[in-house]
mmCIF file of C-alpha atoms in Angstrom:
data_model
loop_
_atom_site.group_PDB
_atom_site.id
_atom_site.type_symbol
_atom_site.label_atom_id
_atom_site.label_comp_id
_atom_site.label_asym_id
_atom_site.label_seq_id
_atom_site.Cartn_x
_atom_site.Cartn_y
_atom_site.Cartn_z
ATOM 1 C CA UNK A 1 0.000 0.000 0.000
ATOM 2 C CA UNK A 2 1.159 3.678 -0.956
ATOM 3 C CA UNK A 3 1.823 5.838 1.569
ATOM 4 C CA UNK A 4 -0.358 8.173 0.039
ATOM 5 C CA UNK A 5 -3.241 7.388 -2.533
ATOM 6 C CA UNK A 6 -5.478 9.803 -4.631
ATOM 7 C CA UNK A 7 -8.699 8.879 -6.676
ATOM 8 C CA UNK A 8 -7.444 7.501 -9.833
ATOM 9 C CA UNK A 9 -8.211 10.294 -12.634
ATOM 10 C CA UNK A 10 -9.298 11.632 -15.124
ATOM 11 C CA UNK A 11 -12.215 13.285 -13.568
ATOM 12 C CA UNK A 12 -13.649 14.790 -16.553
ATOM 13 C CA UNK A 13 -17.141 17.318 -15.723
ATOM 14 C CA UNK A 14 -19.110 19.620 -17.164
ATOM 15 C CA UNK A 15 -18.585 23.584 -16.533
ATOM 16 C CA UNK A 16 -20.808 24.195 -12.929
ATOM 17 C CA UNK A 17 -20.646 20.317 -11.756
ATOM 18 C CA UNK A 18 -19.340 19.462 -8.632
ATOM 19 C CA UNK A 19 -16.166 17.253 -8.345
ATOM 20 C CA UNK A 20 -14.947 15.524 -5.309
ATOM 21 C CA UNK A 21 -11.533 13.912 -4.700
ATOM 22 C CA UNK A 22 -9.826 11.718 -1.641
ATOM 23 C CA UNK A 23 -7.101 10.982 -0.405
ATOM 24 C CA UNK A 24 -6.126 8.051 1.920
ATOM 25 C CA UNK A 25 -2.497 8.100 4.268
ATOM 26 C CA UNK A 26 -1.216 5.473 6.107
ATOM 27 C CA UNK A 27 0.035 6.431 9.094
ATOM 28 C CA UNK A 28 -2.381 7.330 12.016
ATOM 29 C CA UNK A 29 0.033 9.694 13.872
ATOM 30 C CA UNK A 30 0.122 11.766 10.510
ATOM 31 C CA UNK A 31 -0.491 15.975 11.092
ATOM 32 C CA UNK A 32 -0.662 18.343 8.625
ATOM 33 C CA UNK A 33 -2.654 17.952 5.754
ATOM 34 C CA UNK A 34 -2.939 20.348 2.226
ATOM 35 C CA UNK A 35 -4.051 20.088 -1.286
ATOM 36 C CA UNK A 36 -2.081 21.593 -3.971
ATOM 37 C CA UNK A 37 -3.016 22.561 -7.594
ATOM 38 C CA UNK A 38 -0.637 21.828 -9.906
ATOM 39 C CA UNK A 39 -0.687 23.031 -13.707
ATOM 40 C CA UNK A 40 1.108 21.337 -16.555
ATOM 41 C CA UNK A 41 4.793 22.173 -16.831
ATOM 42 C CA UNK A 42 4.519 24.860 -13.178
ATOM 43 C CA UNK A 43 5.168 23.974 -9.611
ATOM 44 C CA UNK A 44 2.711 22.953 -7.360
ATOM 45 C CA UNK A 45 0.844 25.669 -5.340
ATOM 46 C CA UNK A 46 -0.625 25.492 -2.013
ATOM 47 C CA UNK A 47 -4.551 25.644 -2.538
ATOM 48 C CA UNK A 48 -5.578 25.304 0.814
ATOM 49 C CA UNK A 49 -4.521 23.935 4.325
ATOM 50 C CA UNK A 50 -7.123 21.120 6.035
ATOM 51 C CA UNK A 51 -7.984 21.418 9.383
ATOM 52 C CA UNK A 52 -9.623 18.867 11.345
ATOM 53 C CA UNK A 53 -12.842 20.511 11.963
ATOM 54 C CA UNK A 54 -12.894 20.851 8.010
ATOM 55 C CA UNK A 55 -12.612 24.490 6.288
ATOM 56 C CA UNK A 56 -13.677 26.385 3.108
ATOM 57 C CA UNK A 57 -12.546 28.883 0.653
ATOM 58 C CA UNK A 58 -15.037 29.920 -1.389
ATOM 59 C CA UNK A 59 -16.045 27.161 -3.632
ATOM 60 C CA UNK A 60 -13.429 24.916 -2.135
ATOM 61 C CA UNK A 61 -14.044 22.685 0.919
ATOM 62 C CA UNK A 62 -11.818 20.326 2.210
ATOM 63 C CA UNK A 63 -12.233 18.184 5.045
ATOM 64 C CA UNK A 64 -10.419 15.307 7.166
ATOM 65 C CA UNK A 65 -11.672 12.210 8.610
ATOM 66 C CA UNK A 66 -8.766 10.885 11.138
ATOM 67 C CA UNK A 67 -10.816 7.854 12.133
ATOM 68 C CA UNK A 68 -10.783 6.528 8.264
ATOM 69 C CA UNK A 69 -7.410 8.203 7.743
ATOM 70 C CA UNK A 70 -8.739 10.535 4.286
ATOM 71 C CA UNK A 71 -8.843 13.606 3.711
ATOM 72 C CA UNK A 72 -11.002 15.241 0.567
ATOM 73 C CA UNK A 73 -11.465 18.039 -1.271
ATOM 74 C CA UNK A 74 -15.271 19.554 -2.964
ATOM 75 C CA UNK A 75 -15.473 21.572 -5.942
ATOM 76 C CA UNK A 76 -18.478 23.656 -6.258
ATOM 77 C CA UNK A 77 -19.768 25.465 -9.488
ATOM 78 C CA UNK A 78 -16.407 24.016 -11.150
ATOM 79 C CA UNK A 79 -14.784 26.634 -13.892
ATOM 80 C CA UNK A 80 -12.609 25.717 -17.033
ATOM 81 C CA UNK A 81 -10.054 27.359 -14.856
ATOM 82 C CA UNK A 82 -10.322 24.609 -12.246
ATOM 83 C CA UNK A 83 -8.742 22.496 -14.815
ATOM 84 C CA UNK A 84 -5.628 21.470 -13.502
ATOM 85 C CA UNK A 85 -4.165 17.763 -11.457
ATOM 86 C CA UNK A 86 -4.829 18.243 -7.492
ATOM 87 C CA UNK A 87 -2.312 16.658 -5.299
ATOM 88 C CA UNK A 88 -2.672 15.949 -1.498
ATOM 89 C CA UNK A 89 0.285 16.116 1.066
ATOM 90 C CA UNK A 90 0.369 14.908 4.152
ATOM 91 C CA UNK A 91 3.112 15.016 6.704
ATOM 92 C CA UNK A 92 3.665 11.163 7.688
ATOM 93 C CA UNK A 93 6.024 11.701 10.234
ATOM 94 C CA UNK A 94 3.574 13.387 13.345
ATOM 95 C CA UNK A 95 5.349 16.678 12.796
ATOM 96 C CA UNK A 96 9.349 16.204 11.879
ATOM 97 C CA UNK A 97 8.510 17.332 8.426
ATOM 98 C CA UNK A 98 7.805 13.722 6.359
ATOM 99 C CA UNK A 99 5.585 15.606 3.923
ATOM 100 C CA UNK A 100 4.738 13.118 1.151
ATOM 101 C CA UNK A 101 2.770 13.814 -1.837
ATOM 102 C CA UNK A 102 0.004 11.779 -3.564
ATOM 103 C CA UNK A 103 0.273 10.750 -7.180
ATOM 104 C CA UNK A 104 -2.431 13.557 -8.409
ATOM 105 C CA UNK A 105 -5.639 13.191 -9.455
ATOM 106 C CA UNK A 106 -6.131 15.175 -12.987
ATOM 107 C CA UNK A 107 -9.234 17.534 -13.263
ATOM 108 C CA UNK A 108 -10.409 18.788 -16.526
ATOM 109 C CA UNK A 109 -13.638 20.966 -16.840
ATOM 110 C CA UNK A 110 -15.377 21.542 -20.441
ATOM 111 C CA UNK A 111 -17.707 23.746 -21.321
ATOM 112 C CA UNK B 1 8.675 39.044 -1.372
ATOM 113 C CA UNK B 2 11.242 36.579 -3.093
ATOM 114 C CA UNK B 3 9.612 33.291 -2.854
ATOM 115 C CA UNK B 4 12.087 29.951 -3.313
ATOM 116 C CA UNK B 5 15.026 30.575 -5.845
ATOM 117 C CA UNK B 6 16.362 27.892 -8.213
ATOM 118 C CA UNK B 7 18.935 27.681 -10.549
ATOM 119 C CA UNK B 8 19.501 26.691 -13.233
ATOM 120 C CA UNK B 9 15.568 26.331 -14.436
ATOM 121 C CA UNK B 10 17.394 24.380 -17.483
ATOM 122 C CA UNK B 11 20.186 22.051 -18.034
ATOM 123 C CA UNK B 12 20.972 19.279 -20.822
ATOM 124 C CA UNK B 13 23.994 17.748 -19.637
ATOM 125 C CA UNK B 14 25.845 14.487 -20.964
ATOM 126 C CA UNK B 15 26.156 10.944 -19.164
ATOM 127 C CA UNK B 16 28.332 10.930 -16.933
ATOM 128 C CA UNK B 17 29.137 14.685 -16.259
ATOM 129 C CA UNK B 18 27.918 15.936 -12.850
ATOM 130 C CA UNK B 19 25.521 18.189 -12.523
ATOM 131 C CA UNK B 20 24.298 20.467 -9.075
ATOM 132 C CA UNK B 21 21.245 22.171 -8.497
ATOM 133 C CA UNK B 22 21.102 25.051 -6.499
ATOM 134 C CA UNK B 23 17.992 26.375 -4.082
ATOM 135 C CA UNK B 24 17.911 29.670 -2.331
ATOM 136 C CA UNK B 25 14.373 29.127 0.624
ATOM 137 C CA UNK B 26 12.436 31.766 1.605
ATOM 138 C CA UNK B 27 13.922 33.972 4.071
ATOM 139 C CA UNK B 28 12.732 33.063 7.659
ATOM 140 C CA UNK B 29 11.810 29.064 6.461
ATOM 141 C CA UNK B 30 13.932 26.755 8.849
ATOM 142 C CA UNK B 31 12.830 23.518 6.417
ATOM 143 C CA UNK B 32 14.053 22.834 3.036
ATOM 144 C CA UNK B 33 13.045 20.008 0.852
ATOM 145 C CA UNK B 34 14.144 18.391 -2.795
ATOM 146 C CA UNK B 35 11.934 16.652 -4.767
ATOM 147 C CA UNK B 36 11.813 14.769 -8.150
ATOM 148 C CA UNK B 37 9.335 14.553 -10.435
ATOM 149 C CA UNK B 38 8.889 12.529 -13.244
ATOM 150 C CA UNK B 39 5.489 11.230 -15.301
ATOM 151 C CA UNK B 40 5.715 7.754 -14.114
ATOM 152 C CA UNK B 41 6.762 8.203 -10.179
ATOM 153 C CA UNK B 42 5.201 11.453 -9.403
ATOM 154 C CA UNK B 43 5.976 13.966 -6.840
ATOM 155 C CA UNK B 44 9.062 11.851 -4.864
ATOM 156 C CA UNK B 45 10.728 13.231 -1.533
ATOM 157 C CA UNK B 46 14.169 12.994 -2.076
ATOM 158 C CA UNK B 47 15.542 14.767 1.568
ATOM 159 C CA UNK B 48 14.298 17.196 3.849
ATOM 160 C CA UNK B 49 16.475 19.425 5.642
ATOM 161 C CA UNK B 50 15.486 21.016 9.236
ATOM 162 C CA UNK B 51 17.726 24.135 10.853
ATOM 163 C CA UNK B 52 20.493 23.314 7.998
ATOM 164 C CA UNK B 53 20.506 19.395 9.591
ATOM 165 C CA UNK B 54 19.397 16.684 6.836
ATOM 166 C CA UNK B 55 16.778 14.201 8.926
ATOM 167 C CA UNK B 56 15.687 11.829 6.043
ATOM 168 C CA UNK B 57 17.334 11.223 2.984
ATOM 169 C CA UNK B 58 15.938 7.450 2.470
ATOM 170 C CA UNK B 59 14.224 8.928 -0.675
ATOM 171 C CA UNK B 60 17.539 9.585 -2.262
ATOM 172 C CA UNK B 61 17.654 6.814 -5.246
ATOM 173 C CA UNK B 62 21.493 6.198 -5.308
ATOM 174 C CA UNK B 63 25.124 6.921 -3.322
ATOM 175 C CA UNK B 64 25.473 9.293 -7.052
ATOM 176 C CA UNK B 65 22.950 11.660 -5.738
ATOM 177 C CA UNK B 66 24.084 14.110 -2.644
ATOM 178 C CA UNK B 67 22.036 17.189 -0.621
ATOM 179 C CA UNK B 68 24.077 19.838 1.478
ATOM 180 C CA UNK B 69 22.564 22.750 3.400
ATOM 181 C CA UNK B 70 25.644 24.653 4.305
ATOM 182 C CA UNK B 71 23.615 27.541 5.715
ATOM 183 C CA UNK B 72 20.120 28.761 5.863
ATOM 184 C CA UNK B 73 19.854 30.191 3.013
ATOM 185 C CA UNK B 74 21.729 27.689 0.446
ATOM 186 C CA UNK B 75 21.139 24.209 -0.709
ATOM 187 C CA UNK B 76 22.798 22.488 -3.335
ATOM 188 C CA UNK B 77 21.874 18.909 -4.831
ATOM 189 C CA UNK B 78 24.374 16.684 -6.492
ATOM 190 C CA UNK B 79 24.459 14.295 -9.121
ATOM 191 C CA UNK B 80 27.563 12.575 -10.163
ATOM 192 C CA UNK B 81 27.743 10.987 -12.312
ATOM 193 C CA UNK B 82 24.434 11.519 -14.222
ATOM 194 C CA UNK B 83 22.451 9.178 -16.051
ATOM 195 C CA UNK B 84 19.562 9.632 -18.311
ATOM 196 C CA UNK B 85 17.338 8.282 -15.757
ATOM 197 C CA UNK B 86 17.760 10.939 -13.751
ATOM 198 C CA UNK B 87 16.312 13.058 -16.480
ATOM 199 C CA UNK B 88 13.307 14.970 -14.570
ATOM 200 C CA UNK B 89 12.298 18.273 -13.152
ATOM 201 C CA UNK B 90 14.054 18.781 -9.373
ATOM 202 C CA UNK B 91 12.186 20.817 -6.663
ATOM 203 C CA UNK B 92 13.484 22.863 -4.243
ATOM 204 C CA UNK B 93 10.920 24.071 -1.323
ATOM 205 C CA UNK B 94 10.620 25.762 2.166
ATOM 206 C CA UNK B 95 8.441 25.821 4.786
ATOM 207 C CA UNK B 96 8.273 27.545 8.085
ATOM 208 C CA UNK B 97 7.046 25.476 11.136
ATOM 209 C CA UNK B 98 3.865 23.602 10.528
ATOM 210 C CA UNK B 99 2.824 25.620 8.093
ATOM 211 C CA UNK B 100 2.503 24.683 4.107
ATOM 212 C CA UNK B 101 5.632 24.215 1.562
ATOM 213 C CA UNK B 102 6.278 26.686 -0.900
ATOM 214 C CA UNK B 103 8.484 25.332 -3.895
ATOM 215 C CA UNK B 104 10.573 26.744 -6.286
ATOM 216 C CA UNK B 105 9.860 26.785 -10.251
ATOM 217 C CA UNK B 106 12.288 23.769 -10.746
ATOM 218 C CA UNK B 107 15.098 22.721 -12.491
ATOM 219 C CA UNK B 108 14.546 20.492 -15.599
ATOM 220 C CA UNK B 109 17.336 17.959 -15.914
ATOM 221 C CA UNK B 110 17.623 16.187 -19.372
ATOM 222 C CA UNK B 111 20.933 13.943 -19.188
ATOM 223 C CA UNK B 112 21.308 12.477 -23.165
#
């Protein structure tokens, strides 16, 4: 088992659907926990942080279920713009800094 | 602000010749990270540096690849010699605390 695995992709939706990816870790002492959007040939950029008590930013909410060991991410009202591969990171080492990225889970949004 | 700073963005070298990356981390970020990434692996830790002192480096593929944080500003990754497996683009990244990574815009290796 990965140490980190995303939804397989392509997830390939309509302009305004909502999209929803996970991501599974396998260590249970694991903190800190982001999603990063990553376009083709550019470095990956923090999109947001995930808190346990879950968060949003706008149409972006991501949440984390410790007991199942996932977190996820919800795209509302998706735009072409959204188009891009989403990666999760997750720090597997309780806080010395392990931070280990999933494979990516590609997003495309047509009109 | 300056975020991460990487040089060269580009480099074709030959096999065999060595060939070092260099990474300037935000000002103020007391962890600094390389990673590889390639089409069929991903996004791969390679080492992670904290306060200049290199904690993991089990993600570095071979005794030909070496990190060094001489201060807290400068990092420098080595290959030697390089193969065209190693062909990829190398991130360099910072982060302060607990908080999120911020990377570089990589270097893209292509060893012919």
């Amino acid at each position: 088992r990965k140490e980190v695995e995303q939804d397989p992709g392509p997830f390939n939706v309509p302009e305004g659907a909502t999209v929803a990816f996970n991501c599974t870790y396998s260590n249970s002492a694991s903190q800190s926990f982001f999603w990063y959007r990553q376009d083709c040939r550019k470095e990956p950029k923090l999109l947001m942080s995930v808190y346990s008590s879950g968060n949003e930013d706008g149409r972006f909410t991501a949440q984390l279920n410790r007991a199942s060991q996932y977190i996820s991410l919800l795209i509302r009202d998706s735009k072409l713009s959204d188009s891009a591969t989403y990666l999760c990171v997750v720090d597997l080492s309780g806080g010395y800094n392990k931070l280990i990225f999933g494979a990516g889970t590609r997003l495309a949004v047509h009109p | 602000d300056a975020g991460v700073i990487q040089s060269p963005r580009h480099e074709v070298t030959e096999m065999g010749q060595e060939v070092t990356l260099r990474c300037k981390p935000i000002s103020g970020h007391n962890s600094l990270f390389w990673y590889r990434q390639t089409m069929m692996r991903g996004l791969e830790l390679l080492i992670y540096f904290n306060n200049n002192v290199p904690i993991d480096d089990s993600g570095m593929p071979e005794d030909r690849f070496s990190a060094k944080m001489p201060n807290a500003s400068f990092s420098t990754l080595k290959i030697q010699p390089s193969e065209p497996r190693d062909s990829a683009v190398y991130f360099c990244a910072s982060r302060l605390g607990g908080g999120a990574i911020y990377f570089g815009e990589g270097s893209w290796l292509t060893v012919v």
